[in-house]
Amino acid sequence: MKLKLLVSAFAAMSLFSAAAIGQSVAITNARIVTVSGPTIEKGTVVIRDGLIQAVGADVRPPADAQVIDGNGLSVYPGFIDSLSTAGLPTRTPQPGGGGPGGGGGQQAAQQAAAQAQQSNSNYRAGIRPEVSVVDDLRAGDSQFDSIRNAGFTAAVTVGRTGIFNGRSAVINLAGDSVSGMLLKEPYAQHISFATIPGGYPGSLLGTFSALRQMFYDAQQLQEWRKGYAANPKGMRRPPEDKSLEALIPILNREMPVVFNANTEKEIVRALDLAKAFNLKAIIAGGQESWKLTERLKSQNIPVLLSLNFPKRTASASPDADPENLSTLRFRAEVPKTAARLAQAGVKFAFQSGGLTAANDFFTNAAKAVEGGLTKDVAVRAMTLSAAEILDLNDRLGSIEAGKIANLAVVKNDVFASDRFVPYVFVDGKLFEQKEQPRQGGGRGPAAQRGGGNTSSAPATPNVANVAGTYNLSIDAPGQTLTGTLVLRQQGDTISGTMTTQLGVVQIAGGKATAGGFSFSATAEVGGTTMDITFRATVSNNNLNGTIDTPQGPVPVTGTKVP
Amino acid sequence: MNMKRVIQYLTMAGLVFAGSLFAFAQKGGDVLIKGATVMTAARGTLENADVLVTNGKIAKVGKGISAPAGVRVIDAAGKYVSPGIIDAHSHSMLDAINEGSIAVSSMTNVGDVLDPRDITIYRALAGGVTTALLLHGSANPIGGQSTTVKFKWGHTVEEFPVAGAPPGIKFALGENVKRSNFTPQPGQTPRYPRTRMGTMEVIRDAFLRARDYKRSWDDFKARKTNVPPRRDLELEPLVEILEGKRLVHAHGYRSDEHYNLLLLADEFGFRIATLQHALEAYKIAPEIAKRGTGASIFADSWSYKLEAYDSIPYNGYILWKNGVVVSINSDSDERMRRLNLDAAKMQKYGGVPEEEALKMITLNPAKQLGIDKRTGSIEQGKDGDLVVWSGHPFSPYSRVEITMIEGDVYFDSAKDVTMRAELAKEREALEKLEMNRAPAAGGTPPRLPSERRSADRDEADRGNNR
């Protein structure tokens, strides 16, 4: 009987994988969290040709199978990060590549900046919806090591600059070619309520009026084209405008629009705009979406909920004003958002929200569970619910025969700090990591750095000491800004300030790396704010790097003040 | 937000909100204020009088009114009641004030960037302000579209705009517009216009384009053309101005410039609704009055910057004497809370009669904003936008005790005092939570004490151009 089942499954499989039957892998004796159905307390998952061939308590491994003893392990559908920048170049100059002079890295950054400006679009960089992440993605497995070792197998990815972040893709977190990694491209258009200093729209006011004008222009273009196609004689021809053309699918609801909106007011603005233009909206971030559950539910708008929870970064000082009560409340409420969305029946999936350590994703998901979310729904929010929102649930997000073999094999409770992911499958390809002896410092054993496929990186990263004061030269388009960067360092966490002609920027949540550091910050320029990411290497007291701004990357160099 | 949602919201949050009293606020409350000195700002001051509000509207003003069953009675013996104060120039609630990248930013609308949780709303209510004109900044000859709101603190953003209020727009003249105090960033090209004559050219050019735009639509509607014109969000509001459907609020200090603008409006056949700031408007008072234009001024701030050099304390008085509808505005989240004292100054300098001075922060701004049919004075049929004062509102010793909008209480000083203890307790609990604790080491610098942060107001000197 068992054999019969297996044979019929085999036969079904062979229909669409007839070309080549590779070796199969079977995980036996494992607890299988199928998500789509009941959890199988002890069973087998068979993987062949990139797909899940069979799953069940009574399934026996095929004769040719490489068998992994899953005793004491849980098999989950591979986790999905429903909004990330996975696969995008970091534009950090490679340590050693350019040497202390670092000319190579700077040149690359300048080229990238020039490239961002080079376009025949009628619109400024930052409001070009035709931009597509697929043009920037890189192939290769090792770039995903740190997130894949935490159990992630797929992600929505898109850049985060500008008002139109551009078109995203859903990718698998391994692959020798970009085309092979893609699960869905394009997935959605992404919009941030950002500003693009240096021109219109230079403030949040202009952001909304510019978006509206472009939507109207795209609507008009579509109508004009229809009229012209029907009868071109006697009618002026419609312009070929690739920026406006890129908006037509979202105006026709053929492509969703993901709005980055965390606070109540931002979400309201996104919903209002979506309503005015009948857009198929998705809210990303959504930290205060719990205040709008009724509206989200009734308009059937899902939330890609960020697990990057806010926390106080300012050090204590008796001189300082106390923090606003609204800020204190905001931070306290965010971890409860997921539970409230679940209770209200708002569809949501988890996303990393710019978290630098993949492990924090699970640590914070556990906080969401503390906030009242059931573990099952939490798991669903990083598997099947994500696949449903991405409209890929027919092939992703659960452990069912015929689905893509994206799996995470987890030791211990996935929400516990001792979780470890010894095996990950992406498109059926096995990635294995060995457990390291735990070390002090509270970071889990799966805190990896880049390395080989089966990472054997030490648990405590070896980080450079970058603390100090640097004189900066920032090579912005058409001008050179000078400034001072003050970095303080605690382990691999850096903080401090960057002061330029444009003002003072506070650094929060910066990370020191082996050869340098990176941080994100919000800079205030001419009364508006923009998000920047600063990445640099430090070698022989010389600093070399790039500042990613909404207008594109800007090269930065500096010297350490002795 | 309906009642159920408000309650659900508060329960879910487990929070006690500042001003959570409005949790009981509905579409128009019922209340009877008894035995007060009622300053109607329209029909004189009534001693020992009552005001009855039903369904948010003033139902009766007079003596010996008895409360219908179930209606809350406020004993206001010895107290004063005035209309809710209206600030005809504010930037409260705005997450962005200037779109300074371009000289004509009429496509922008401050209604897009309202923050209904801005604490300045609650503070304004504590100063008796119920209504405000929220304006774009003064960085552009033609600025963004404005919105008129009632400070319905605690409600969702869509409930703030005053229904039926005519749309408005900000214009600006003078040094902010020509970027006199604006330091271009390195490599940045200074924006045109750079002079006062350039400013007039930009405005005239915009209206000529708006005329052409209107014509192109008229032609299309008359089937003279087959492709619909491009919908132009910059020119649409200017067409509305030409059609008399949108009110122009024109920032300026020098009367020669303001007069130039009045002449330009004559040329294009529209009315300027208000001259904003207009600190030397006394020089052209008859010309302003003749056109039915209002003046919205500061009570003082004489010579506070070069453009204001010729301003005098008697500006408001002279304008009023010439028949101009005068309002006193704040242009400041901080000064907004004591506009009553600014009105008092009109009595001091020149002797504007008490009721006329009160009108300058109530009925007159309502007229200027085109909402005087529903608010601005205590008259039967108008909205129950009322302030109960501990004493005469022109006394610096008087305090606001209750502020209500459409019969619903949005500020109650007694409740505010009791709420403080609750908020302190809440703060204490919140500060103990992990996410609210200061990092043990390596944190960012803490927030500057408020007295070391820049204040607001017409911040041309700080380049903010409010």
Tab-separated table of N, CA, C and O in Angstrom, chain A residues 31-117:
chain	number	residue	atom	x	y	z
A	31	ARG	N	9.664	15.928	12.485
A	31	ARG	CA	8.371	16.581	12.705
A	31	ARG	C	8.180	17.517	11.505
A	31	ARG	O	9.059	18.312	11.185
A	32	ILE	N	7.039	17.365	10.839
A	32	ILE	CA	6.855	18.134	9.602
A	32	ILE	C	5.717	19.135	9.784
A	32	ILE	O	4.563	18.764	9.971
A	33	VAL	N	6.107	20.398	9.771
A	33	VAL	CA	5.106	21.466	9.919
A	33	VAL	C	4.679	21.861	8.506
A	33	VAL	O	5.333	22.663	7.838
A	34	THR	N	3.595	21.260	8.049
A	34	THR	CA	3.216	21.464	6.648
A	34	THR	C	2.617	22.848	6.420
A	34	THR	O	2.615	23.343	5.311
A	35	VAL	N	2.078	23.459	7.476
A	35	VAL	CA	1.398	24.749	7.466
A	35	VAL	C	0.043	24.673	6.743
A	35	VAL	O	-0.958	25.157	7.258
A	36	SER	N	0.012	24.045	5.570
A	36	SER	CA	-1.266	23.964	4.852
A	36	SER	C	-2.183	22.919	5.466
A	36	SER	O	-3.392	22.979	5.298
A	37	GLY	N	-1.580	21.953	6.184
A	37	GLY	CA	-2.382	20.917	6.815
A	37	GLY	C	-1.879	20.672	8.217
A	37	GLY	O	-1.055	21.437	8.720
A	38	PRO	N	-2.365	19.584	8.832
A	38	PRO	CA	-1.893	19.314	10.191
A	38	PRO	C	-0.399	18.980	10.218
A	38	PRO	O	0.149	18.488	9.227
A	39	THR	N	0.215	19.279	11.347
A	39	THR	CA	1.621	18.938	11.513
A	39	THR	C	1.764	17.420	11.670
A	39	THR	O	0.984	16.790	12.373
A	40	ILE	N	2.734	16.864	10.959
A	40	ILE	CA	2.995	15.420	11.040
A	40	ILE	C	4.083	15.224	12.092
A	40	ILE	O	5.191	15.743	11.943
A	41	GLU	N	3.756	14.533	13.155
A	41	GLU	CA	4.700	14.468	14.273
A	41	GLU	C	5.944	13.664	13.918
A	41	GLU	O	7.032	13.941	14.402
A	42	LYS	N	5.792	12.636	13.091
A	42	LYS	CA	6.960	11.873	12.659
A	42	LYS	C	6.707	11.438	11.224
A	42	LYS	O	5.791	10.664	10.970
A	43	GLY	N	7.517	11.936	10.335
A	43	GLY	CA	7.260	11.607	8.945
A	43	GLY	C	8.459	11.890	8.068
A	43	GLY	O	9.558	12.187	8.558
A	44	THR	N	8.207	11.765	6.770
A	44	THR	CA	9.296	11.869	5.801
A	44	THR	C	8.911	12.866	4.718
A	44	THR	O	7.756	12.926	4.292
A	45	VAL	N	9.899	13.653	4.310
A	45	VAL	CA	9.721	14.522	3.151
A	45	VAL	C	10.715	14.072	2.093
A	45	VAL	O	11.903	13.902	2.392
A	46	VAL	N	10.230	13.856	0.880
A	46	VAL	CA	11.117	13.449	-0.214
A	46	VAL	C	11.226	14.602	-1.211
A	46	VAL	O	10.219	15.197	-1.608
A	47	ILE	N	12.460	14.896	-1.567
A	47	ILE	CA	12.736	16.017	-2.456
A	47	ILE	C	13.418	15.492	-3.701
A	47	ILE	O	14.383	14.714	-3.604
A	48	ARG	N	12.904	15.884	-4.848
A	48	ARG	CA	13.561	15.466	-6.092
A	48	ARG	C	13.366	16.531	-7.160
A	48	ARG	O	12.278	17.084	-7.283
A	49	ASP	N	14.418	16.792	-7.862
A	49	ASP	CA	14.355	17.742	-8.983
A	49	ASP	C	13.770	19.084	-8.583
A	49	ASP	O	12.972	19.678	-9.309
A	50	GLY	N	14.161	19.548	-7.415
A	50	GLY	CA	13.747	20.890	-7.020
A	50	GLY	C	12.348	20.979	-6.471
A	50	GLY	O	11.901	22.057	-6.118
A	51	LEU	N	11.669	19.834	-6.427
A	51	LEU	CA	10.290	19.861	-5.942
A	51	LEU	C	10.119	18.913	-4.770
A	51	LEU	O	10.937	18.008	-4.557
A	52	ILE	N	9.061	19.165	-4.017
A	52	ILE	CA	8.694	18.215	-2.963
A	52	ILE	C	7.976	17.062	-3.654
A	52	ILE	O	6.937	17.261	-4.289
A	53	GLN	N	8.571	15.880	-3.530
A	53	GLN	CA	7.990	14.745	-4.258
A	53	GLN	C	6.910	14.070	-3.431
A	53	GLN	O	5.884	13.666	-3.956
A	54	ALA	N	7.197	13.951	-2.160
A	54	ALA	CA	6.214	13.280	-1.306
A	54	ALA	C	6.404	13.757	0.124
A	54	ALA	O	7.499	14.136	0.523
A	55	VAL	N	5.305	13.701	0.856
A	55	VAL	CA	5.393	14.046	2.266
A	55	VAL	C	4.338	13.238	3.006
A	55	VAL	O	3.241	13.037	2.508
A	56	GLY	N	4.713	12.724	4.178
A	56	GLY	CA	3.728	11.995	4.951
A	56	GLY	C	4.360	11.157	6.037
A	56	GLY	O	5.578	10.968	6.081
A	57	ALA	N	3.493	10.679	6.908
A	57	ALA	CA	3.974	9.854	8.017
A	57	ALA	C	4.415	8.494	7.504
A	57	ALA	O	5.299	7.849	8.074
A	58	ASP	N	3.781	8.055	6.409
A	58	ASP	CA	4.037	6.701	5.929
A	58	ASP	C	4.931	6.664	4.702
A	58	ASP	O	5.118	5.622	4.095
A	59	VAL	N	5.441	7.788	4.310
A	59	VAL	CA	6.272	7.821	3.110
A	59	VAL	C	7.619	7.191	3.413
A	59	VAL	O	8.222	7.441	4.467
A	60	ARG	N	8.087	6.354	2.475
A	60	ARG	CA	9.406	5.757	2.676
A	60	ARG	C	10.383	6.362	1.677
A	60	ARG	O	10.014	6.662	0.538
A	61	PRO	N	11.615	6.564	2.091
A	61	PRO	CA	12.568	7.193	1.184
A	61	PRO	C	12.833	6.332	-0.036
A	61	PRO	O	12.917	5.104	0.086
A	62	PRO	N	12.947	6.911	-1.214
A	62	PRO	CA	13.280	6.131	-2.413
A	62	PRO	C	14.660	5.495	-2.249
A	62	PRO	O	15.475	5.952	-1.446
A	63	ALA	N	14.889	4.509	-3.044
A	63	ALA	CA	16.124	3.737	-2.920
A	63	ALA	C	17.364	4.592	-3.175
A	63	ALA	O	18.402	4.415	-2.550
A	64	ASP	N	17.218	5.562	-4.092
A	64	ASP	CA	18.403	6.340	-4.452
A	64	ASP	C	18.595	7.539	-3.536
A	64	ASP	O	19.468	8.363	-3.752
A	65	ALA	N	17.747	7.668	-2.529
A	65	ALA	CA	17.730	8.915	-1.776
A	65	ALA	C	18.921	9.036	-0.833
A	65	ALA	O	19.343	8.065	-0.210
A	66	GLN	N	19.405	10.268	-0.775
A	66	GLN	CA	20.320	10.633	0.310
A	66	GLN	C	19.428	10.872	1.516
A	66	GLN	O	18.520	11.700	1.466
A	67	VAL	N	19.654	10.133	2.584
A	67	VAL	CA	18.738	10.213	3.717
A	67	VAL	C	19.333	11.094	4.811
A	67	VAL	O	20.490	10.945	5.191
A	68	ILE	N	18.515	12.053	5.253
A	68	ILE	CA	18.896	12.882	6.393
A	68	ILE	C	18.033	12.454	7.553
A	68	ILE	O	16.802	12.449	7.438
A	69	ASP	N	18.686	12.070	8.624
A	69	ASP	CA	17.909	11.667	9.786
A	69	ASP	C	17.359	12.909	10.470
A	69	ASP	O	18.107	13.708	11.016
A	70	GLY	N	16.052	13.034	10.411
A	70	GLY	CA	15.421	14.223	10.967
A	70	GLY	C	14.958	14.050	12.394
A	70	GLY	O	14.161	14.861	12.876
A	71	ASN	N	15.467	13.023	13.030
A	71	ASN	CA	15.040	12.776	14.400
A	71	ASN	C	15.373	13.998	15.279
A	71	ASN	O	16.516	14.442	15.314
A	72	GLY	N	14.366	14.540	15.940
A	72	GLY	CA	14.586	15.718	16.791
A	72	GLY	C	14.574	17.020	16.020
A	72	GLY	O	14.796	18.079	16.588
A	73	LEU	N	14.314	16.951	14.731
A	73	LEU	CA	14.292	18.168	13.909
A	73	LEU	C	12.875	18.437	13.403
A	73	LEU	O	12.069	17.522	13.283
A	74	SER	N	12.606	19.704	13.093
A	74	SER	CA	11.312	20.072	12.506
A	74	SER	C	11.545	20.616	11.098
A	74	SER	O	12.450	21.426	10.890
A	75	VAL	N	10.731	20.152	10.177
A	75	VAL	CA	10.823	20.656	8.808
A	75	VAL	C	9.722	21.701	8.600
A	75	VAL	O	8.549	21.407	8.823
A	76	TYR	N	10.144	22.872	8.220
A	76	TYR	CA	9.197	23.957	7.924
A	76	TYR	C	9.273	24.281	6.436
A	76	TYR	O	10.310	24.058	5.800
A	77	PRO	N	8.207	24.852	5.892
A	77	PRO	CA	8.373	25.445	4.559
A	77	PRO	C	9.455	26.512	4.682
A	77	PRO	O	9.557	27.160	5.723
A	78	GLY	N	10.266	26.672	3.677
A	78	GLY	CA	11.313	27.690	3.754
A	78	GLY	C	10.696	29.030	4.096
A	78	GLY	O	9.616	29.383	3.602
A	79	PHE	N	11.362	29.788	4.963
A	79	PHE	CA	10.796	31.056	5.389
A	79	PHE	C	10.930	32.097	4.276
A	79	PHE	O	11.873	32.075	3.488
A	80	ILE	N	9.933	32.963	4.231
A	80	ILE	CA	9.876	33.988	3.183
A	80	ILE	C	10.001	35.352	3.850
A	80	ILE	O	9.244	35.670	4.767
A	81	ASP	N	10.934	36.140	3.410
A	81	ASP	CA	11.032	37.531	3.868
A	81	ASP	C	10.245	38.364	2.864
A	81	ASP	O	10.661	38.540	1.718
A	82	SER	N	9.110	38.878	3.280
A	82	SER	CA	8.207	39.463	2.291
A	82	SER	C	8.575	40.895	1.888
A	82	SER	O	7.869	41.501	1.095
A	83	LEU	N	9.678	41.407	2.392
A	83	LEU	CA	10.255	42.637	1.806
A	83	LEU	C	11.699	42.783	2.260
A	83	LEU	O	11.978	42.857	3.456
A	84	SER	N	12.603	42.811	1.279
A	84	SER	CA	14.021	42.838	1.612
A	84	SER	C	14.783	43.521	0.487
A	84	SER	O	14.195	43.973	-0.498
A	85	THR	N	16.090	43.581	0.661
A	85	THR	CA	16.954	44.045	-0.432
A	85	THR	C	17.899	42.912	-0.835
A	85	THR	O	18.987	43.155	-1.343
A	86	ALA	N	17.461	41.673	-0.600
A	86	ALA	CA	18.315	40.510	-0.874
A	86	ALA	C	18.739	40.491	-2.340
A	86	ALA	O	17.934	40.748	-3.233
A	87	GLY	N	19.992	40.195	-2.567
A	87	GLY	CA	20.499	40.055	-3.930
A	87	GLY	C	20.926	41.360	-4.564
A	87	GLY	O	21.428	41.367	-5.686
A	88	LEU	N	20.716	42.461	-3.855
A	88	LEU	CA	21.147	43.750	-4.403
A	88	LEU	C	22.577	44.021	-3.971
A	88	LEU	O	22.954	43.711	-2.843
A	89	PRO	N	23.368	44.609	-4.850
A	89	PRO	CA	24.739	44.914	-4.460
A	89	PRO	C	24.744	45.922	-3.325
A	89	PRO	O	23.929	46.845	-3.301
A	90	THR	N	25.678	45.738	-2.388
A	90	THR	CA	25.753	46.677	-1.274
A	90	THR	C	26.586	47.887	-1.644
A	90	THR	O	26.594	48.884	-0.952
A	91	ARG	N	27.294	47.815	-2.732
A	91	ARG	CA	28.156	48.892	-3.216
A	91	ARG	C	29.279	49.223	-2.233
A	91	ARG	O	29.852	50.282	-2.251
A	92	THR	N	29.568	48.298	-1.341
A	92	THR	CA	30.686	48.517	-0.439
A	92	THR	C	31.974	48.151	-1.168
A	92	THR	O	32.056	47.078	-1.741
A	93	PRO	N	32.960	49.027	-1.168
A	93	PRO	CA	34.221	48.666	-1.800
A	93	PRO	C	34.791	47.440	-1.105
A	93	PRO	O	34.741	47.334	0.114
A	94	GLN	N	35.298	46.510	-1.889
A	94	GLN	CA	35.813	45.286	-1.301
A	94	GLN	C	37.111	45.586	-0.559
A	94	GLN	O	38.005	46.210	-1.108
A	95	PRO	N	37.208	45.150	0.673
A	95	PRO	CA	38.456	45.380	1.378
A	95	PRO	C	39.594	44.685	0.655
A	95	PRO	O	39.455	43.536	0.247
A	96	GLY	N	40.670	45.389	0.470
A	96	GLY	CA	41.802	44.798	-0.226
A	96	GLY	C	41.720	44.988	-1.720
A	96	GLY	O	42.728	45.059	-2.409
A	97	GLY	N	40.531	45.103	-2.233
A	97	GLY	CA	40.368	45.238	-3.682
A	97	GLY	C	40.999	46.513	-4.204
A	97	GLY	O	41.793	46.510	-5.132
A	98	GLY	N	40.660	47.604	-3.595
A	98	GLY	CA	41.190	48.875	-4.066
A	98	GLY	C	42.410	49.342	-3.288
A	98	GLY	O	43.019	50.329	-3.646
A	99	GLY	N	42.761	48.636	-2.236
A	99	GLY	CA	43.888	49.057	-1.418
A	99	GLY	C	43.527	50.279	-0.602
A	99	GLY	O	42.392	50.741	-0.631
A	100	PRO	N	44.504	50.787	0.129
A	100	PRO	CA	44.226	51.933	0.993
A	100	PRO	C	43.682	53.126	0.217
A	100	PRO	O	42.878	53.891	0.735
A	101	GLY	N	44.131	53.301	-1.025
A	101	GLY	CA	43.625	54.418	-1.821
A	101	GLY	C	42.154	54.242	-2.140
A	101	GLY	O	41.407	55.200	-2.203
A	102	GLY	N	41.768	53.008	-2.342
A	102	GLY	CA	40.358	52.691	-2.536
A	102	GLY	C	39.758	53.281	-3.794
A	102	GLY	O	38.562	53.456	-3.888
A	103	GLY	N	40.598	53.610	-4.775
A	103	GLY	CA	40.084	54.255	-5.973
A	103	GLY	C	39.063	53.413	-6.699
A	103	GLY	O	38.099	53.931	-7.238
A	104	GLY	N	39.284	52.113	-6.670
A	104	GLY	CA	38.369	51.224	-7.388
A	104	GLY	C	36.957	51.357	-6.890
A	104	GLY	O	36.023	51.542	-7.655
A	105	GLY	N	36.811	51.290	-5.562
A	105	GLY	CA	35.482	51.359	-4.976
A	105	GLY	C	34.811	52.687	-5.264
A	105	GLY	O	33.643	52.743	-5.620
A	106	GLN	N	35.605	53.736	-5.172
A	106	GLN	CA	35.047	55.062	-5.399
A	106	GLN	C	34.579	55.202	-6.845
A	106	GLN	O	33.513	55.741	-7.117
A	107	GLN	N	35.411	54.679	-7.744
A	107	GLN	CA	35.032	54.745	-9.158
A	107	GLN	C	33.729	54.008	-9.413
A	107	GLN	O	32.851	54.501	-10.104
A	108	ALA	N	33.659	52.826	-8.797
A	108	ALA	CA	32.449	52.017	-8.991
A	108	ALA	C	31.231	52.779	-8.494
A	108	ALA	O	30.193	52.811	-9.153
A	109	ALA	N	31.403	53.422	-7.346
A	109	ALA	CA	30.278	54.168	-6.785
A	109	ALA	C	29.902	55.335	-7.691
A	109	ALA	O	28.726	55.611	-7.916
A	110	GLN	N	30.932	55.995	-8.228
A	110	GLN	CA	30.655	57.116	-9.124
A	110	GLN	C	29.927	56.636	-10.381
A	110	GLN	O	28.995	57.272	-10.852
A	111	GLN	N	30.396	55.482	-10.869
A	111	GLN	CA	29.735	54.935	-12.059
A	111	GLN	C	28.281	54.626	-11.764
A	111	GLN	O	27.388	54.934	-12.552
A	112	ALA	N	28.079	54.026	-10.573
A	112	ALA	CA	26.703	53.675	-10.204
A	112	ALA	C	25.851	54.934	-10.094
A	112	ALA	O	24.706	54.960	-10.543
A	113	ALA	N	26.441	55.978	-9.511
A	113	ALA	CA	25.700	57.232	-9.367
A	113	ALA	C	25.369	57.823	-10.732
A	113	ALA	O	24.253	58.277	-10.978
A	114	ALA	N	26.356	57.777	-11.621
A	114	ALA	CA	26.131	58.311	-12.961
A	114	ALA	C	25.054	57.507	-13.677
A	114	ALA	O	24.188	58.057	-14.357
A	115	GLN	N	25.118	56.187	-13.460
A	115	GLN	CA	24.157	55.310	-14.121
A	115	GLN	C	22.731	55.627	-13.658
A	115	GLN	O	21.801	55.641	-14.448
A	116	ALA	N	22.620	55.909	-12.328
A	116	ALA	CA	21.298	56.209	-11.786
A	116	ALA	C	20.719	57.470	-12.421
A	116	ALA	O	19.518	57.607	-12.564
A	117	GLN	N	21.586	58.391	-12.785
A	117	GLN	CA	21.113	59.628	-13.377
A	117	GLN	C	20.847	59.465	-14.876
A	117	GLN	O	20.077	60.207	-15.445
